[in-house]
Short mmCIF file of C-alpha atoms in Angstrom, two decimals:
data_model
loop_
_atom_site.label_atom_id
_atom_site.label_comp_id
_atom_site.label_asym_id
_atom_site.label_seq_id
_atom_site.Cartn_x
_atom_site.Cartn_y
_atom_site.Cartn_z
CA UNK E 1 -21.26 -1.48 1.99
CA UNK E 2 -23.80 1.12 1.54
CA UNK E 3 -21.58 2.81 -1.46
CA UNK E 4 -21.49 -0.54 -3.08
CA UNK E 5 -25.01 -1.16 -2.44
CA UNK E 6 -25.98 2.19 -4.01
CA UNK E 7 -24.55 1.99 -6.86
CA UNK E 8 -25.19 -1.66 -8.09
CA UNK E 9 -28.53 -0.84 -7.35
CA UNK E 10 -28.24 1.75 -9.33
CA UNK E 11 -26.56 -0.19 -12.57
CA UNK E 12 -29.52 -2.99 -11.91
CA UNK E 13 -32.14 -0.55 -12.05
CA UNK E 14 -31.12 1.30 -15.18
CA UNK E 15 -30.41 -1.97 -16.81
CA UNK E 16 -34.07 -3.21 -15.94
CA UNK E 17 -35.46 0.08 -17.06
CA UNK E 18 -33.56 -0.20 -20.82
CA UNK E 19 -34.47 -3.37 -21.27
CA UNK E 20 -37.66 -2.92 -20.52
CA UNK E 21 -38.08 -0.09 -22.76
CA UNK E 22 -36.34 -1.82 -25.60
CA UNK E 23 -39.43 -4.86 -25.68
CA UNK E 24 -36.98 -7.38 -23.60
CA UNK E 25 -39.01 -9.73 -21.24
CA UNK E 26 -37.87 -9.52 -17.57
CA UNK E 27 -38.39 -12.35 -15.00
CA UNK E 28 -36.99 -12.10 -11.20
CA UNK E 29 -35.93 -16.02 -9.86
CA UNK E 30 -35.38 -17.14 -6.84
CA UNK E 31 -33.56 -20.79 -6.26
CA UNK E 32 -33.61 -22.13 -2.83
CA UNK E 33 -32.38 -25.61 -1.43
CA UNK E 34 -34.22 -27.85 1.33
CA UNK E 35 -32.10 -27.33 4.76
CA UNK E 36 -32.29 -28.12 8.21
CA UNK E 37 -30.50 -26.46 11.45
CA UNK E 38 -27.88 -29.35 11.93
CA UNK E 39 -26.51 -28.62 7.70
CA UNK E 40 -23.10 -26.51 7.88
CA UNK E 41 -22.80 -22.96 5.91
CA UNK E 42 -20.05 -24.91 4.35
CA UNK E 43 -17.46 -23.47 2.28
CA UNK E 44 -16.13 -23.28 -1.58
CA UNK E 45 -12.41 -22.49 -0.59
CA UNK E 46 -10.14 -24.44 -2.77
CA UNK E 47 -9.56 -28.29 -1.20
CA UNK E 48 -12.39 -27.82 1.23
CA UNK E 49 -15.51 -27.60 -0.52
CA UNK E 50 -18.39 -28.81 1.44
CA UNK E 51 -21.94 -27.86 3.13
CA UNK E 52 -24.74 -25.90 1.88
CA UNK E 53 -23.16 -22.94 -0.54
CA UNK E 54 -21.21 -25.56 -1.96
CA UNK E 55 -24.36 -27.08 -2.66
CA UNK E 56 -25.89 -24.12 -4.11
CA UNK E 57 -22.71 -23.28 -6.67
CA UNK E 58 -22.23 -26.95 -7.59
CA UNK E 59 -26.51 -26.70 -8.69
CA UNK E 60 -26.06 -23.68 -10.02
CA UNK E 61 -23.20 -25.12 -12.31
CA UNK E 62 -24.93 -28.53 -13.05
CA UNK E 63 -28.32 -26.59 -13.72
CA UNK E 64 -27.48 -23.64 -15.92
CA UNK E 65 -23.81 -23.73 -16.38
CA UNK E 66 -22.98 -22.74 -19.96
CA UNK E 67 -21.73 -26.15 -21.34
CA UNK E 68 -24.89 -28.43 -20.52
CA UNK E 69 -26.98 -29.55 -22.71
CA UNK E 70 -30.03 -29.06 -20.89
CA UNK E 71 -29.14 -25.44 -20.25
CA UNK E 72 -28.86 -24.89 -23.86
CA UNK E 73 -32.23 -26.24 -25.07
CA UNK E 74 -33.75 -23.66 -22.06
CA UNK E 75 -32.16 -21.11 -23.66
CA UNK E 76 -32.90 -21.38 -27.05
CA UNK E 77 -36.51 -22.30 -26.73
CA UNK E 78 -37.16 -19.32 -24.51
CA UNK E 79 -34.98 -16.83 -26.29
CA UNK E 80 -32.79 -16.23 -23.17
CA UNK E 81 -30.10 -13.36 -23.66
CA UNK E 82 -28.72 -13.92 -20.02
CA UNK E 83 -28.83 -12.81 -16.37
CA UNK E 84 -28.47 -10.92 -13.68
CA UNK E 85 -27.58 -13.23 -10.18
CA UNK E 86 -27.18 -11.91 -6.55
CA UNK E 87 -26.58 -14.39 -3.66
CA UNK E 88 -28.35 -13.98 -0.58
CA UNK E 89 -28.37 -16.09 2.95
CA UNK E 90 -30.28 -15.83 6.33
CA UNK E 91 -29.90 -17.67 9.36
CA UNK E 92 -32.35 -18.54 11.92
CA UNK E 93 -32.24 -21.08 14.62
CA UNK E 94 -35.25 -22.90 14.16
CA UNK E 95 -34.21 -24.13 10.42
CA UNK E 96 -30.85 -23.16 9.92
CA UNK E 97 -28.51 -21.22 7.29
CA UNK E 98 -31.01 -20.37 4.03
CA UNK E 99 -29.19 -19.88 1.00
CA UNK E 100 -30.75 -19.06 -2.60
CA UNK E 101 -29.85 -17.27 -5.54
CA UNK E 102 -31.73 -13.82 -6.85
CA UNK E 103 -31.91 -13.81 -10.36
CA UNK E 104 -33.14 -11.06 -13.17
CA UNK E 105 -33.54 -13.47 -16.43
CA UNK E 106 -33.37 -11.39 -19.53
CA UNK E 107 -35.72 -12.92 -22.60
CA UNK E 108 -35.54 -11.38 -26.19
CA UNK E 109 -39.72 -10.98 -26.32
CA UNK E 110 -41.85 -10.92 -23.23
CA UNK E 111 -43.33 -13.86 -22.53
CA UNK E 112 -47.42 -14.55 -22.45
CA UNK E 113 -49.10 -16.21 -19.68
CA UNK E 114 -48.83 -19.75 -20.58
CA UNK E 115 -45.17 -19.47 -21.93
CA UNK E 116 -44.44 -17.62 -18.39
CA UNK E 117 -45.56 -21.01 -16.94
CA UNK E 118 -43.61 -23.61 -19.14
CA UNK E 119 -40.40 -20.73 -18.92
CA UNK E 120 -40.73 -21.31 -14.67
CA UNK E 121 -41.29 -25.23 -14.91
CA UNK E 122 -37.91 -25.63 -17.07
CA UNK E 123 -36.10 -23.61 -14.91
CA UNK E 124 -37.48 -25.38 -12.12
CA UNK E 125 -36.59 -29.34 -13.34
CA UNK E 126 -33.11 -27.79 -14.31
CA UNK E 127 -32.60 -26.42 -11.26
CA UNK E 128 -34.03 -29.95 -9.17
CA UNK E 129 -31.58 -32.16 -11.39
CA UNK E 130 -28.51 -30.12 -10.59
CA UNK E 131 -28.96 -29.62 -6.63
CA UNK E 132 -29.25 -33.30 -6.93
CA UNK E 133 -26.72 -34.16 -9.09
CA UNK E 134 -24.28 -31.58 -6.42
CA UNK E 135 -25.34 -34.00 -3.50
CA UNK E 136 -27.93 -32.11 -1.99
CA UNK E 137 -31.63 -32.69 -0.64
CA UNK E 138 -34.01 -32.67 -3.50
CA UNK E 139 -35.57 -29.66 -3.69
CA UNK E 140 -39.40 -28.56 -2.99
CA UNK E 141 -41.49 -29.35 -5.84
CA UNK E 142 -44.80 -29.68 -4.48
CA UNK E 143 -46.66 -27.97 -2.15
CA UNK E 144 -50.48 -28.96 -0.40
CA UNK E 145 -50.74 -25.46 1.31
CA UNK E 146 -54.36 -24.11 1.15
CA UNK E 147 -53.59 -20.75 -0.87
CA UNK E 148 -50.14 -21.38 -1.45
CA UNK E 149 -49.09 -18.62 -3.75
CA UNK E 150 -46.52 -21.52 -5.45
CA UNK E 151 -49.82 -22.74 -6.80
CA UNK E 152 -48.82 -26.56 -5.63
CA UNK E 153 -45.62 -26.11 -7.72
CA UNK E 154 -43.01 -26.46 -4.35
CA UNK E 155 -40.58 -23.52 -3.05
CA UNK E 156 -37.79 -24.55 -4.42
CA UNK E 157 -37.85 -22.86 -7.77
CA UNK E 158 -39.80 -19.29 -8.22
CA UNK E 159 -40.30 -17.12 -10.95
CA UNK E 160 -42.50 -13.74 -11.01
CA UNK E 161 -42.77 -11.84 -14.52
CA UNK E 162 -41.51 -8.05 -14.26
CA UNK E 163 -43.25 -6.57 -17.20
CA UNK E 164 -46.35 -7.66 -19.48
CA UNK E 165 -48.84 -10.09 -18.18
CA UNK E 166 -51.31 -7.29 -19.17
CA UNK E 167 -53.80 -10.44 -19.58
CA UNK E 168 -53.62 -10.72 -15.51
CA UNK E 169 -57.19 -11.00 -13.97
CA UNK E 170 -55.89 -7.94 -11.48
CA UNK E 171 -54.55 -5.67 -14.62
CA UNK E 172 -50.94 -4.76 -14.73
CA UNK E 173 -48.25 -6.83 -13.80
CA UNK E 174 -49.81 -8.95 -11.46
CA UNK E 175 -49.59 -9.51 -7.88
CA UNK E 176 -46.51 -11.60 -8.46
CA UNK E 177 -44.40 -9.02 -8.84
CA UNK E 178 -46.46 -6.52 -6.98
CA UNK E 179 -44.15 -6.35 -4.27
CA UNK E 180 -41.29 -5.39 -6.02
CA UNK E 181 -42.85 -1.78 -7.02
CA UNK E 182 -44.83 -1.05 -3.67
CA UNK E 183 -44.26 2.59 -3.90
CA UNK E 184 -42.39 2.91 -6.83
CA UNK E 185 -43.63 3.82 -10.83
CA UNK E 186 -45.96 1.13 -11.75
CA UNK E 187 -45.68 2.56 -15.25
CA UNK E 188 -42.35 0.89 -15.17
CA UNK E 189 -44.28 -2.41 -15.39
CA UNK E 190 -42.84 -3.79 -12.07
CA UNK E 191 -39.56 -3.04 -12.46
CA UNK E 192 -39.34 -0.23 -10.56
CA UNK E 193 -37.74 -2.23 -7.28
CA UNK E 194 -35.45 -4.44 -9.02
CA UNK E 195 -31.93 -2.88 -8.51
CA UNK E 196 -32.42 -2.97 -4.59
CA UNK E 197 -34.21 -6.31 -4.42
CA UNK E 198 -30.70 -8.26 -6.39
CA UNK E 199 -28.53 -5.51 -4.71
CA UNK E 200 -29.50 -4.84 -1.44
CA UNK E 201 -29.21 -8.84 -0.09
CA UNK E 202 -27.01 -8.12 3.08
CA UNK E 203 -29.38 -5.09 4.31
CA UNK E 204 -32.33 -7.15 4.08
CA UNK E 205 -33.63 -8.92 7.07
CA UNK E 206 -35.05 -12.22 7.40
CA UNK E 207 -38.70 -13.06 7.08
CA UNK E 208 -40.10 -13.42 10.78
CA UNK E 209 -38.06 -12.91 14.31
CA UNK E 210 -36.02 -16.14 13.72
CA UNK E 211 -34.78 -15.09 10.39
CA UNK E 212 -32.02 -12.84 10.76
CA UNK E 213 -29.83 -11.22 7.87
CA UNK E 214 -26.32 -11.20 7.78
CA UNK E 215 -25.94 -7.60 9.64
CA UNK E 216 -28.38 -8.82 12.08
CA UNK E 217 -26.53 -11.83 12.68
CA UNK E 218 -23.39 -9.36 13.03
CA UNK E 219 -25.34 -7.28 15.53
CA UNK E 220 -26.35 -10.32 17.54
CA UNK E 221 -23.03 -12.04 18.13
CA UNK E 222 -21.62 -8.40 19.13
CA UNK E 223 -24.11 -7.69 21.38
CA UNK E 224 -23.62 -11.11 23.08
CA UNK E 225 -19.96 -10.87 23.13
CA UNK E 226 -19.91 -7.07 24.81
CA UNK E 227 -22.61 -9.27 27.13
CA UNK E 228 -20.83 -12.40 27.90
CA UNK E 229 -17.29 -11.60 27.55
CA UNK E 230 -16.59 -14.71 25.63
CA UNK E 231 -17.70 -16.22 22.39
CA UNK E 232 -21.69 -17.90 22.48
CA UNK E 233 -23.69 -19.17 19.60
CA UNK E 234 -24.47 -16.05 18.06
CA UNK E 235 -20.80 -15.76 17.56
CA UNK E 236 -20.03 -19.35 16.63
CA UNK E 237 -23.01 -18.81 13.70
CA UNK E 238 -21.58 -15.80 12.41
CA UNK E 239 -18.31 -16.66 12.32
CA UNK E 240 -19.41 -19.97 9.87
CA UNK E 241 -20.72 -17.45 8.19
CA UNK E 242 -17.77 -15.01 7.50
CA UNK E 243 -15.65 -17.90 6.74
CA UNK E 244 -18.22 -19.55 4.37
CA UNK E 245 -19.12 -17.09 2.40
CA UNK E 246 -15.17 -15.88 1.53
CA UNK E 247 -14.53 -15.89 -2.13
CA UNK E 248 -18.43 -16.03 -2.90
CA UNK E 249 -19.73 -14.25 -6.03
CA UNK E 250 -22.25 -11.69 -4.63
CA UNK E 251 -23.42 -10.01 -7.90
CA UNK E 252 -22.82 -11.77 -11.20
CA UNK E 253 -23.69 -10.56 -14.61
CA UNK E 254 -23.37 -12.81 -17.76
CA UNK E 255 -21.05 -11.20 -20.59
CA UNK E 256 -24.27 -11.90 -23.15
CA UNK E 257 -26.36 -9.47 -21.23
CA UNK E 258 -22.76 -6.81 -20.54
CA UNK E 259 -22.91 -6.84 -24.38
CA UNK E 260 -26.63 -6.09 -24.61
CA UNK E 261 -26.73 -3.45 -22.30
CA UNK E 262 -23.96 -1.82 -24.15
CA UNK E 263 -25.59 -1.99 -27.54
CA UNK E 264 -28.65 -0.44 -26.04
CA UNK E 265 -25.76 2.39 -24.58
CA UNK E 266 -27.70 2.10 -20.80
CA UNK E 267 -25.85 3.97 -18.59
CA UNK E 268 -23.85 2.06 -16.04
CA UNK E 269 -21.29 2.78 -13.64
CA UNK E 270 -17.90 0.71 -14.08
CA UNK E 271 -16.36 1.38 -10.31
CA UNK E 272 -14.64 -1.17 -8.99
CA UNK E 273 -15.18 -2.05 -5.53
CA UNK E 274 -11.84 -0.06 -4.16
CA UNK E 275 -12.68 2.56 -6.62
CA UNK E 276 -16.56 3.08 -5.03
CA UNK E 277 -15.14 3.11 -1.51
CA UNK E 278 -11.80 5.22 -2.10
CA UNK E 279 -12.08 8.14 0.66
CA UNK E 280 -8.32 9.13 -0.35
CA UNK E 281 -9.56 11.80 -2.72
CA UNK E 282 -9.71 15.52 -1.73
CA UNK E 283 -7.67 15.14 1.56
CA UNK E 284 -4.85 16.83 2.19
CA UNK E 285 -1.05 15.21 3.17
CA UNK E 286 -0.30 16.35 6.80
CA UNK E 287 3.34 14.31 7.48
CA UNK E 288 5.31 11.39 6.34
CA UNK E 289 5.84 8.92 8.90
CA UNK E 290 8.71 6.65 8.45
CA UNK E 291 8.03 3.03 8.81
CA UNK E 292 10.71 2.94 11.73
CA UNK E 293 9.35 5.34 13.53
CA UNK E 294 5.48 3.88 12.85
CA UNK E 295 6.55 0.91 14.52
CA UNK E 296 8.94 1.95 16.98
CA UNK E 297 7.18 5.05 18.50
CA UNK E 298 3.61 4.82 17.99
CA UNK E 299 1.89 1.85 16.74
CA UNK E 300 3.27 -0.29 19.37
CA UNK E 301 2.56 2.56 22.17
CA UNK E 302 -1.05 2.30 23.92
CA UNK E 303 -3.34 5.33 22.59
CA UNK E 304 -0.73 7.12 20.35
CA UNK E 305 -2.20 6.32 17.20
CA UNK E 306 -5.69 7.76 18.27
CA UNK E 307 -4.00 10.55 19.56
CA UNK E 308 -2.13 11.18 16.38
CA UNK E 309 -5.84 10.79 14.55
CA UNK E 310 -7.91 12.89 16.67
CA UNK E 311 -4.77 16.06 16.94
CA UNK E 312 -4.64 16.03 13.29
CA UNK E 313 -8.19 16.01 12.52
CA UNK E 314 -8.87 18.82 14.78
CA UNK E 315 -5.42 21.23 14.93
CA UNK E 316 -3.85 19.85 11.13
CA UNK E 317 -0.21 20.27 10.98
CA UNK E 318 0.39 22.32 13.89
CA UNK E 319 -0.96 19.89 16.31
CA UNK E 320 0.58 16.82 14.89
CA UNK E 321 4.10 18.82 14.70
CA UNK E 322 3.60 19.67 18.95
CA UNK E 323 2.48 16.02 19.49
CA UNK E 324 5.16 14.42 17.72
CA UNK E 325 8.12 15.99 19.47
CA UNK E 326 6.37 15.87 22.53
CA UNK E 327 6.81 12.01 22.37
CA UNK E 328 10.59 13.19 22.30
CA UNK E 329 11.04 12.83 18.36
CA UNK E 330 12.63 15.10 16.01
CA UNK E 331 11.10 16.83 13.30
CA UNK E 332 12.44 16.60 9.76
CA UNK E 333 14.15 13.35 10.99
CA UNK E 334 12.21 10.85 12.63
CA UNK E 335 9.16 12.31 11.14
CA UNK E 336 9.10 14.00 7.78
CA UNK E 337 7.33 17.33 6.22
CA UNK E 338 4.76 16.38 3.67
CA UNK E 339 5.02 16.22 -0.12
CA UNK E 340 4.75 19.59 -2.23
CA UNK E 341 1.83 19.02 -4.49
CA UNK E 342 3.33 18.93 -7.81
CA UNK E 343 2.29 21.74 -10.15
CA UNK E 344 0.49 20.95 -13.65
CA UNK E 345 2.52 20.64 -16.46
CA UNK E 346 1.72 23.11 -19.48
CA UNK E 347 0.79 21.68 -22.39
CA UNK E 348 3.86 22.22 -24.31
CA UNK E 349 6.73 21.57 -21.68
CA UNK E 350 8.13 18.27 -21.45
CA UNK E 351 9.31 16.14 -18.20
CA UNK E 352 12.74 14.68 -18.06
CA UNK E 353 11.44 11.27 -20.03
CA UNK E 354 9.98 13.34 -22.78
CA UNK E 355 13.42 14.66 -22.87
CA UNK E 356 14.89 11.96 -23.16
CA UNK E 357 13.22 10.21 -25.24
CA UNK E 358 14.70 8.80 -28.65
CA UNK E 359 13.39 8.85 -32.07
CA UNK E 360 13.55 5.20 -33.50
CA UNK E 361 15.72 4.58 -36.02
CA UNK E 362 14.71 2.54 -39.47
CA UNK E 363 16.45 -0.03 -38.86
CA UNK E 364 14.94 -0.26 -35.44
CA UNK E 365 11.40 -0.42 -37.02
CA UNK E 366 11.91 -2.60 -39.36
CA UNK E 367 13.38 -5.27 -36.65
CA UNK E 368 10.05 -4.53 -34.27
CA UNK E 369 7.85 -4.78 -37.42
CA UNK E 370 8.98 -8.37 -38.54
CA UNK E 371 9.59 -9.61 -34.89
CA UNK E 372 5.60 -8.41 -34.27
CA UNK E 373 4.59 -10.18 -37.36
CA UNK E 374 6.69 -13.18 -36.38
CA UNK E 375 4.94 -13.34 -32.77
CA UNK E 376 1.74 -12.86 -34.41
CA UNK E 377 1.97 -15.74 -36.66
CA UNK E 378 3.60 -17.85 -33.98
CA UNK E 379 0.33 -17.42 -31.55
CA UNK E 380 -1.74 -18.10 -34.71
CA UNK E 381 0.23 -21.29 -35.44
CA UNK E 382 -0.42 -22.04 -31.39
CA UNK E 383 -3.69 -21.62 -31.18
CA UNK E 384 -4.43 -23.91 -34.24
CA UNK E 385 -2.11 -26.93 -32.56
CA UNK E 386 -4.13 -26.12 -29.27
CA UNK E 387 -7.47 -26.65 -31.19
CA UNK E 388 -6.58 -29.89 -32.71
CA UNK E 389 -5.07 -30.86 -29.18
CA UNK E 390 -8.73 -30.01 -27.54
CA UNK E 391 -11.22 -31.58 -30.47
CA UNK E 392 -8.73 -34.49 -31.68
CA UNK E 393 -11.83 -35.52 -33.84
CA UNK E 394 -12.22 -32.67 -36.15
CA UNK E 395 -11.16 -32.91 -39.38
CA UNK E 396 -7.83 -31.13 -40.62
CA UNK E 397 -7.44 -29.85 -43.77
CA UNK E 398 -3.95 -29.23 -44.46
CA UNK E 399 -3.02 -26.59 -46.49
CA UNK E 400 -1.31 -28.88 -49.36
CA UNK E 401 -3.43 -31.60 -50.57
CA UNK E 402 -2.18 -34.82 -50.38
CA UNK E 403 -4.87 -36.46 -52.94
CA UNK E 404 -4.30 -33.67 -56.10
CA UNK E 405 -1.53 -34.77 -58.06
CA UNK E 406 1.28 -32.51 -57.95
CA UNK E 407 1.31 -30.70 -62.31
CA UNK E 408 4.87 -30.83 -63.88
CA UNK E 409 6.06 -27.57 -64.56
CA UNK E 410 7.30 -26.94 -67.78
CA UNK E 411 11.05 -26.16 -68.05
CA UNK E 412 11.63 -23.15 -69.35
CA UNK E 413 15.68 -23.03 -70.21
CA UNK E 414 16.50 -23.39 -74.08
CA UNK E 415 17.81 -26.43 -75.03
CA UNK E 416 21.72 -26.32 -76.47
CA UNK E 417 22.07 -27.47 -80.25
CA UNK E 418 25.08 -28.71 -81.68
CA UNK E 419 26.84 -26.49 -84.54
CA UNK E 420 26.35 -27.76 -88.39
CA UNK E 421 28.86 -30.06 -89.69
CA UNK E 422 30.15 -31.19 -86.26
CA UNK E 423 28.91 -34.82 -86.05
CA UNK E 424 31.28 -37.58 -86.49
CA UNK E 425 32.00 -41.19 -85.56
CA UNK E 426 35.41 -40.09 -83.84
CA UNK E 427 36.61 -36.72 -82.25
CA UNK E 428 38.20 -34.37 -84.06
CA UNK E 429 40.47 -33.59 -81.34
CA UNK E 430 41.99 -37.08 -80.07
CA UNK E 431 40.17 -39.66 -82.96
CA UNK E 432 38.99 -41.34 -80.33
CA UNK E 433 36.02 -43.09 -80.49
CA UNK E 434 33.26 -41.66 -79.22
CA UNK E 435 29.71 -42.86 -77.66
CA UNK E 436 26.50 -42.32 -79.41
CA UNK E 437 25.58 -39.10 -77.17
CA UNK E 438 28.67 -37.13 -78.38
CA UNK E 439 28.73 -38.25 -81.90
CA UNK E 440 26.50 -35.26 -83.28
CA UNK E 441 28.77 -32.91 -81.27
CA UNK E 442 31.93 -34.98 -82.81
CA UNK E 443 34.02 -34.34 -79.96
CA UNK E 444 34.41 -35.50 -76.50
CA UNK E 445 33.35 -33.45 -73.21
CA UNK E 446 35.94 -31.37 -71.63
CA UNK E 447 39.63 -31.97 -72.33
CA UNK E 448 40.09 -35.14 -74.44
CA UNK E 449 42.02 -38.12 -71.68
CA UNK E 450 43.76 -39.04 -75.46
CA UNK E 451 45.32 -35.43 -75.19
CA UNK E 452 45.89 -35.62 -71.44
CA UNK E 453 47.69 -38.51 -71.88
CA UNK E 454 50.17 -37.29 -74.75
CA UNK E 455 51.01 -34.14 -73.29
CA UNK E 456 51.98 -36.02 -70.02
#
């Protein structure tokens, strides 16, 4: 968790710093839904979707999901680019699970003072409609506290600028978004924080001694269950937890801001999650252990596995070679020598594919060329029947036109003439009569049926 932690922290805060520097405004969010201690973590596993984070996805969605219509008029009028999201929850026993959303919103300009303001009250009606519309409590909108820093706006919705308000009565960025830089640059404008505050959500506690964090929670029901012997509350909370938050979206970035972070070329790491945590590299193969003889001889016998761990990590292949027979097997057949490392190839020798390997024959091209360009036009036939399927009411234009009248093309064969001196009344072959078409070529078509006739 730490790796993880480090280094989308580390993407965040060199995102927040480029964007800064390029003139974009940065805002940190927070979203937060009205709970109580009896509401379940809830779930958004597939056929049981229910409780709180269901709550908070579904509001999400209905708030500032991509297709709504009041999502797109917040985005247009204040020039939004996209966002940065991190999910975060606490637990304490007084009030509950607390789940809310961390957001970095990305605007083209930085915002003034009184745009700030309008920019945080859209969000925040967005955000009441769709926690409502998801079938949760309405959120906080007003507030009567003496001093409140929500300014009688509610909790439910927040929004602290992260660079300009040079207008502020303190200078700087403002106490709102003080706390984000503590220690850090302030020359950074109060961005300085950012990648821990929307990465580091799981190593931060809660606010008070009945808040607890998620690792908190984790310590507490261990603790109690080393104490007890069986499962208590602490346990029964956490493990709502780990089964509600399975197949939630910790860290979400919007492809609109991917794209503008890689037009600005900021630095970011592209790790996956396996790829961060990978401890595989640099070690060195000790034996291969047969799955027969993993299950027969030593996963299934008490203490041989941390045996085998602790021999090889201390004595390396010796060790391991004098434990393993002295559990009565036999090298080189129950358990195997390791792998030779392969050498590296030189640049100009070839491996038994390269050998191998076939130059394509015209013919062979020619087949792979048309059957490539058939496919192609295929998918582009495909995806132009699956548009008409999806807006029916669009207007097709075919590519014929049905209104033009089709233009007569001119025929361009010559026209026979008959010879001089052939027309006549009769043919000159049978005297037969003939019909008006034939009599300028004074002769019937073909063989003459008159001369048919008399020869038969």
């Amino acid at each position: 968790m730490s790796r993880i932690l480090a280094v989308r922290g580390s993407n965040v805060q060199l995102a927040a710093d480029g964007l800064a520097d390029a003139g974009y405004g940065l805002h940190l969010g927070t979203n937060t839904l009205r709970h109580f201690e009896r509401m379940a973590f809830g779930t958004i596993r597939k056929g049981m979707r229910f409780g709180l984070v269901a709550v908070l996805h579904d509001g999400w969605a209905g708030a500032y999901g991509s297709s709504g219509r009041r999502w797109r008029r917040i985005r247009d009028e204040f020039g939004i680019v996209g966002y940065e999201r991190a999910f975060e929850d606490t637990f304490g026993w007084g009030s509950g699970h607390h789940l809310h959303w961390h957001t970095m919103w990305v605007t083209r300009t930085v915002l003034d003072a009184e745009t700030q303001a309008a920019f945080r009250d859209a969000l925040a009606a967005a955000w009441a409609y769709g926690v409502e519309a998801a079938g949760g409590y309405s959120v906080s909108e007003t507030c009567d506290r003496p001093g409140c820093s929500c300014g009688g706006k509610g909790h439910g919705t927040d929004l602290r600028p992260l660079n300009g308000a040079e207008d502020d009565e303190e200078g700087g960025a403002g106490k709102q978004a003080r706390y984000l830089y503590k220690d850090g640059d302030k020359a950074k404008g109060g961005v300085a924080k950012i990648g821990l505050e929307l990465a580091g959500q799981n190593f931060k506690a809660g606010r008070g001694e009945d808040r607890m964090g998620p690792l908190d929670l984790g310590d507490a029901a261990a603790a109690e269950l080393e104490r007890l012997g069986r499962p208590g509350p602490f346990v029964e909370k956490y493990r709502e937890r780990e089964f509600g938050v399975y197949g939630v979206r910790k860290h979400y970035r919007t492809q609109g801001l991917n794209r503008l972070i890689k037009e600005l070329g900021i630095q970011q790491d592209v790790r996956t999650e396996e790829e961060i945590t990978d401890d595989t590299e640099g070690l060195t193969a000790i034996a291969v252990i047969p799955a027969a003889t993993w299950y027969r001889h030593i996963a299934r016998r008490a203490g041989r596995r941390l045996d085998l761990i602790k021999v090889a990590e201390v004595y390396g292949l010796p060790g391991v070679r004098r434990l393993i027979e002295s559990w009565g097997l036999v090298w080189g057949k129950d358990v195997l020598d390791p792998p030779t490392p392969e050498a590296p190839a030189a640049p100009g020798d070839l491996d038994a594919d390269q050998l191998g390997f076939e130059v394509m024959s015209e013919e062979e091209a020619k087949f792979r060329d048309a059957h490539r360009a058939a496919n192609a036009e295929r998918k582009d036939e495909l995806a132009a029947a699956l548009d008409r399927v999806r807006h029916p009411k669009r207007e097709f234009r075919p590519k014929v036109s049905l209104r033009k009248p089709l233009k007569v093309k001119p025929v361009s064969a010559e026209v026979a003439t008959p010879p001089p001196g052939a027309a006549s009344p009769v043919c000159r072959r049978c005297n037969g009569k003939l019909a008006p078409v034939l009599q300028p070529w004074g002769q019937h078509a073909g063989d003459c049926l008159s001369s048919d006739r008399a020869a038969a």
